[in-house]
Amino acid sequence: SQTIHQWPATLVQPVGSPLSLECTVEGTSNPNLYWYRQAAGRGLQLLFYSVGIGQISSEVPQNLSASRPQDRQFILSSKKLLLSDSGFYLCARWVNYGYTFGSGTRLTVV
Amino acid sequence: AQTVTQSQPEMSVQEAETVTLSCTYDTSENNYYLFWYKQPPSRQMILVIRQEAYKQQNATENRFSVNFQKAAKSFSLKISDSQLGDTAMYFCAFINSGGGADGLTFGKGTHLIIQP
């Protein structure tokens, strides 16, 4: 199984509060993992990419950070959320020449 | 940098009709993968079909097929015998063969509505 688990499914947070979204994956070890964000009515934007424990690449400057403390765990964080951080966040993995996505987290910053 | 263009923001067809969604892309790479993803209201990203650039034969998956024109950098999706459950956003996406740092490049999507 190459299942991806994401939680929470929905989150409402006040401006200035911290954020932690977690993604865990099953199956093949040492997967390439990704965080994407989708703003309302838009396509997906790549935020972070990781090829292994402690290895993070950022695609766009932003208020967010990512960490990979374990092989199958990928975390998206923020110290202080902004209104513009609202969106739908998807974790994904590259496996067998294809992408598998988690079910996503809908984040609303109020 | 790669770009993916979907020129149809929204399309509407009657149930059982055939519909074609268009997608063009721009890349200097020779080896890559193209995908169509479906995103229903639940927002789960569901893989519909995949095409490897080195394969000349167009990919098919049941009612879904693609018309891949590598020289023209075109990758359209045809849905035959459309069903109400096909109503969703459809995204065309591209990735280099290594699946590395670039991740998937997505188009802006086409909202497909199947009318009863």
Tab-separated table of C-alpha atoms in Angstrom:
chain	number	residue	atom	x	y	z
A	1	SER	CA	0.000	0.000	0.000
A	2	GLN	CA	1.184	3.505	-0.854
A	3	THR	CA	-1.467	5.211	1.265
A	4	ILE	CA	-0.940	8.765	2.462
A	5	HIS	CA	-2.500	9.896	5.730
A	6	GLN	CA	-3.141	13.567	6.319
A	7	TRP	CA	-4.693	15.305	9.309
A	8	PRO	CA	-6.588	17.213	10.303
A	9	ALA	CA	-9.104	17.327	7.453
A	10	THR	CA	-10.347	20.796	8.379
A	11	LEU	CA	-8.768	23.501	10.467
A	12	VAL	CA	-9.814	27.027	11.425
A	13	GLN	CA	-7.060	29.083	13.015
A	14	PRO	CA	-6.786	32.746	14.050
A	15	VAL	CA	-4.251	35.054	12.474
A	16	GLY	CA	-0.946	34.890	14.320
A	17	SER	CA	-1.453	31.378	15.680
A	18	PRO	CA	0.960	28.494	14.947
A	19	LEU	CA	0.272	25.675	12.499
A	20	SER	CA	1.279	22.037	12.260
A	21	LEU	CA	-0.056	19.754	9.529
A	22	GLU	CA	1.121	16.183	9.484
A	23	CYS	CA	1.492	13.722	6.654
A	24	THR	CA	2.524	10.096	7.044
A	25	VAL	CA	2.953	7.576	4.262
A	26	GLU	CA	2.904	3.808	4.009
A	27	GLY	CA	4.772	1.551	1.644
A	28	THR	CA	8.144	2.004	-0.020
A	29	SER	CA	10.863	3.476	2.181
A	30	ASN	CA	12.670	6.723	1.392
A	31	PRO	CA	9.885	8.228	-0.717
A	32	ASN	CA	10.046	11.642	-2.368
A	33	LEU	CA	7.433	13.721	-0.551
A	34	TYR	CA	5.776	17.005	-1.457
A	35	TRP	CA	3.534	19.668	0.036
A	36	TYR	CA	1.185	21.484	-2.363
A	37	ARG	CA	-1.256	24.319	-1.734
A	38	GLN	CA	-4.387	25.047	-3.696
A	39	ALA	CA	-6.035	28.449	-3.338
A	40	ALA	CA	-9.758	28.669	-4.035
A	41	GLY	CA	-10.497	28.128	-7.737
A	42	ARG	CA	-6.852	27.683	-8.616
A	43	GLY	CA	-4.421	24.936	-9.547
A	44	LEU	CA	-1.881	23.423	-7.216
A	45	GLN	CA	1.316	25.188	-6.233
A	46	LEU	CA	4.348	23.240	-5.034
A	47	LEU	CA	5.541	24.467	-1.634
A	48	PHE	CA	8.140	21.989	-0.373
A	49	TYR	CA	9.935	18.889	-1.549
A	50	SER	CA	11.884	16.276	0.433
A	51	VAL	CA	14.067	13.364	-0.739
A	52	GLY	CA	14.897	12.107	2.744
A	53	ILE	CA	15.088	12.716	6.483
A	54	GLY	CA	16.091	16.297	7.230
A	55	GLN	CA	16.265	17.228	3.534
A	56	ILE	CA	13.844	19.989	2.568
A	57	SER	CA	13.703	22.154	-0.532
A	58	SER	CA	11.465	25.201	-0.713
A	59	GLU	CA	9.925	26.309	-3.985
A	60	VAL	CA	8.519	29.681	-2.980
A	61	PRO	CA	9.337	32.192	-0.235
A	62	GLN	CA	6.545	32.192	2.299
A	63	ASN	CA	5.428	32.129	5.871
A	64	LEU	CA	5.591	28.353	6.027
A	65	SER	CA	8.269	25.769	6.755
A	66	ALA	CA	8.517	22.001	6.446
A	67	SER	CA	10.352	19.258	8.269
A	68	ARG	CA	10.937	15.570	7.801
A	69	PRO	CA	11.826	14.054	11.157
A	70	GLN	CA	11.252	10.456	10.041
A	71	ASP	CA	11.424	8.645	6.719
A	72	ARG	CA	7.663	8.460	6.320
A	73	GLN	CA	6.663	11.667	8.107
A	74	PHE	CA	6.422	15.120	6.542
A	75	ILE	CA	5.252	18.128	8.544
A	76	LEU	CA	4.140	21.573	7.387
A	77	SER	CA	4.429	24.345	9.966
A	78	SER	CA	4.079	28.028	10.604
A	79	LYS	CA	4.979	30.091	13.644
A	80	LYS	CA	2.414	32.811	12.892
A	81	LEU	CA	-0.358	32.306	10.358
A	82	LEU	CA	-1.410	35.007	7.904
A	83	LEU	CA	-4.783	35.391	6.219
A	84	SER	CA	-3.073	34.562	2.926
A	85	ASP	CA	-2.122	31.117	4.269
A	86	SER	CA	-5.728	29.986	3.872
A	87	GLY	CA	-6.139	27.213	1.326
A	88	PHE	CA	-6.240	23.516	0.709
A	89	TYR	CA	-3.004	21.697	1.525
A	90	LEU	CA	-2.122	18.387	-0.057
A	91	CYS	CA	0.693	15.998	0.733
A	92	ALA	CA	1.917	13.824	-2.127
A	93	ARG	CA	4.505	11.180	-2.902
A	94	TRP	CA	6.266	10.167	-6.105
A	95	VAL	CA	6.213	6.427	-6.587
A	96	ASN	CA	6.295	4.117	-9.603
A	97	TYR	CA	6.341	7.049	-12.034
A	98	GLY	CA	3.203	8.565	-10.633
A	99	TYR	CA	1.887	10.754	-7.865
A	100	THR	CA	-0.353	9.725	-4.997
A	101	PHE	CA	-2.087	12.427	-2.984
A	102	GLY	CA	-3.420	12.508	0.538
A	103	SER	CA	-6.978	13.605	1.202
A	104	GLY	CA	-5.901	17.147	2.066
A	105	THR	CA	-6.402	19.708	4.837
A	106	ARG	CA	-8.683	22.684	4.368
A	107	LEU	CA	-7.134	25.551	6.343
A	108	THR	CA	-9.071	28.731	7.027
A	109	VAL	CA	-7.245	31.567	8.758
A	110	VAL	CA	-9.627	34.046	10.392
B	1	ALA	CA	10.597	26.295	-16.728
B	2	GLN	CA	7.684	24.138	-17.745
B	3	THR	CA	4.207	25.543	-18.204
B	4	VAL	CA	0.857	23.844	-18.637
B	5	THR	CA	-2.097	25.622	-20.221
B	6	GLN	CA	-5.730	24.623	-20.035
B	7	SER	CA	-7.696	27.054	-22.172
B	8	GLN	CA	-11.203	25.969	-21.148
B	9	PRO	CA	-12.111	27.241	-17.655
B	10	GLU	CA	-15.498	25.524	-17.788
B	11	MET	CA	-17.336	23.050	-20.009
B	12	SER	CA	-20.834	21.642	-19.842
B	13	VAL	CA	-22.218	18.645	-21.729
B	14	GLN	CA	-25.212	16.355	-21.544
B	15	GLU	CA	-24.972	12.957	-19.920
B	16	ALA	CA	-23.813	10.200	-22.331
B	17	GLU	CA	-22.116	12.694	-24.657
B	18	THR	CA	-18.414	12.701	-25.448
B	19	VAL	CA	-16.322	15.629	-24.277
B	20	THR	CA	-12.718	16.615	-24.940
B	21	LEU	CA	-10.642	18.727	-22.566
B	22	SER	CA	-7.625	20.455	-24.035
B	23	CYS	CA	-4.149	20.886	-22.588
B	24	THR	CA	-0.922	22.244	-24.020
B	25	TYR	CA	2.454	22.365	-22.354
B	26	ASP	CA	5.856	23.833	-22.911
B	27	THR	CA	9.128	22.075	-22.109
B	28	SER	CA	12.605	21.604	-23.485
B	29	GLU	CA	12.824	18.110	-21.999
B	30	ASN	CA	12.496	14.965	-24.093
B	31	ASN	CA	11.542	12.502	-21.351
B	32	TYR	CA	8.599	13.352	-19.143
B	33	TYR	CA	5.188	12.256	-17.933
B	34	LEU	CA	1.802	13.838	-18.437
B	35	PHE	CA	-1.223	13.304	-16.231
B	36	TRP	CA	-4.871	14.134	-15.993
B	37	TYR	CA	-6.218	14.434	-12.460
B	38	LYS	CA	-9.841	14.675	-11.397
B	39	GLN	CA	-10.818	16.720	-8.353
B	40	PRO	CA	-14.445	16.212	-7.272
B	41	PRO	CA	-16.108	18.437	-4.657
B	42	SER	CA	-14.406	16.370	-1.931
B	43	ARG	CA	-11.146	17.889	-3.303
B	44	GLN	CA	-9.364	14.547	-3.328
B	45	MET	CA	-6.943	14.459	-6.273
B	46	ILE	CA	-7.661	11.330	-8.288
B	47	LEU	CA	-5.403	10.143	-11.090
B	48	VAL	CA	-7.424	9.633	-14.265
B	49	ILE	CA	-4.757	8.728	-16.787
B	50	ARG	CA	-1.005	8.901	-17.347
B	51	GLN	CA	1.096	9.148	-20.501
B	52	GLU	CA	4.826	8.560	-20.832
B	53	ALA	CA	6.365	10.867	-23.428
B	54	TYR	CA	8.481	8.092	-24.958
B	55	LYS	CA	5.379	6.049	-25.795
B	56	GLN	CA	3.733	6.865	-29.098
B	57	GLN	CA	0.578	4.942	-28.266
B	58	ASN	CA	-2.117	7.028	-26.607
B	59	ALA	CA	-3.083	5.922	-23.096
B	60	THR	CA	-6.615	4.681	-22.407
B	61	GLU	CA	-8.452	3.843	-19.194
B	62	ASN	CA	-11.976	2.586	-19.773
B	63	ARG	CA	-14.025	5.642	-20.885
B	64	PHE	CA	-11.013	7.948	-20.683
B	65	SER	CA	-8.445	8.333	-23.438
B	66	VAL	CA	-5.862	10.899	-24.453
B	67	ASN	CA	-4.674	12.364	-27.714
B	68	PHE	CA	-0.956	12.915	-27.173
B	69	GLN	CA	0.763	14.981	-29.851
B	70	LYS	CA	4.372	15.303	-28.727
B	71	ALA	CA	5.555	17.559	-31.538
B	72	ALA	CA	2.649	19.927	-30.957
B	73	LYS	CA	3.013	19.589	-27.146
B	74	SER	CA	-0.658	18.816	-26.843
B	75	PHE	CA	-2.321	16.385	-24.431
B	76	SER	CA	-6.121	16.355	-24.612
B	77	LEU	CA	-8.453	14.149	-22.581
B	78	LYS	CA	-11.507	12.531	-24.126
B	79	ILE	CA	-14.309	11.276	-21.925
B	80	SER	CA	-16.743	8.979	-23.690
B	81	ASP	CA	-20.285	8.204	-22.546
B	82	SER	CA	-20.032	10.914	-19.876
B	83	GLN	CA	-21.685	10.250	-16.525
B	84	LEU	CA	-22.978	12.540	-13.785
B	85	GLY	CA	-20.125	11.362	-11.569
B	86	ASP	CA	-17.645	12.813	-14.036
B	87	THR	CA	-18.607	16.297	-12.851
B	88	ALA	CA	-15.415	17.713	-11.322
B	89	MET	CA	-12.388	19.914	-11.865
B	90	TYR	CA	-9.889	18.346	-14.218
B	91	PHE	CA	-6.230	19.252	-14.055
B	92	CYS	CA	-3.577	18.538	-16.632
B	93	ALA	CA	-0.100	18.087	-15.126
B	94	PHE	CA	3.480	17.574	-16.235
B	95	ILE	CA	6.640	16.237	-14.613
B	96	ASN	CA	10.147	15.476	-15.788
B	97	SER	CA	11.033	11.805	-15.826
B	98	GLY	CA	13.129	12.018	-12.673
B	99	GLY	CA	10.212	13.051	-10.465
B	100	GLY	CA	12.582	15.348	-8.651
B	101	ALA	CA	12.535	18.797	-7.154
B	102	ASP	CA	10.256	20.401	-9.714
B	103	GLY	CA	7.302	18.292	-8.673
B	104	LEU	CA	4.187	18.411	-10.794
B	105	THR	CA	3.397	21.501	-12.847
B	106	PHE	CA	-0.362	21.914	-13.042
B	107	GLY	CA	-2.647	23.774	-15.390
B	108	LYS	CA	-5.326	25.992	-13.893
B	109	GLY	CA	-7.997	23.379	-14.439
B	110	THR	CA	-11.230	22.881	-16.363
B	111	HIS	CA	-14.513	22.679	-14.501
B	112	LEU	CA	-16.516	19.968	-16.240
B	113	ILE	CA	-20.253	19.827	-15.623
B	114	ILE	CA	-22.286	16.843	-16.797
B	115	GLN	CA	-25.944	17.775	-17.171
B	116	PRO	CA	-28.669	15.145	-16.661
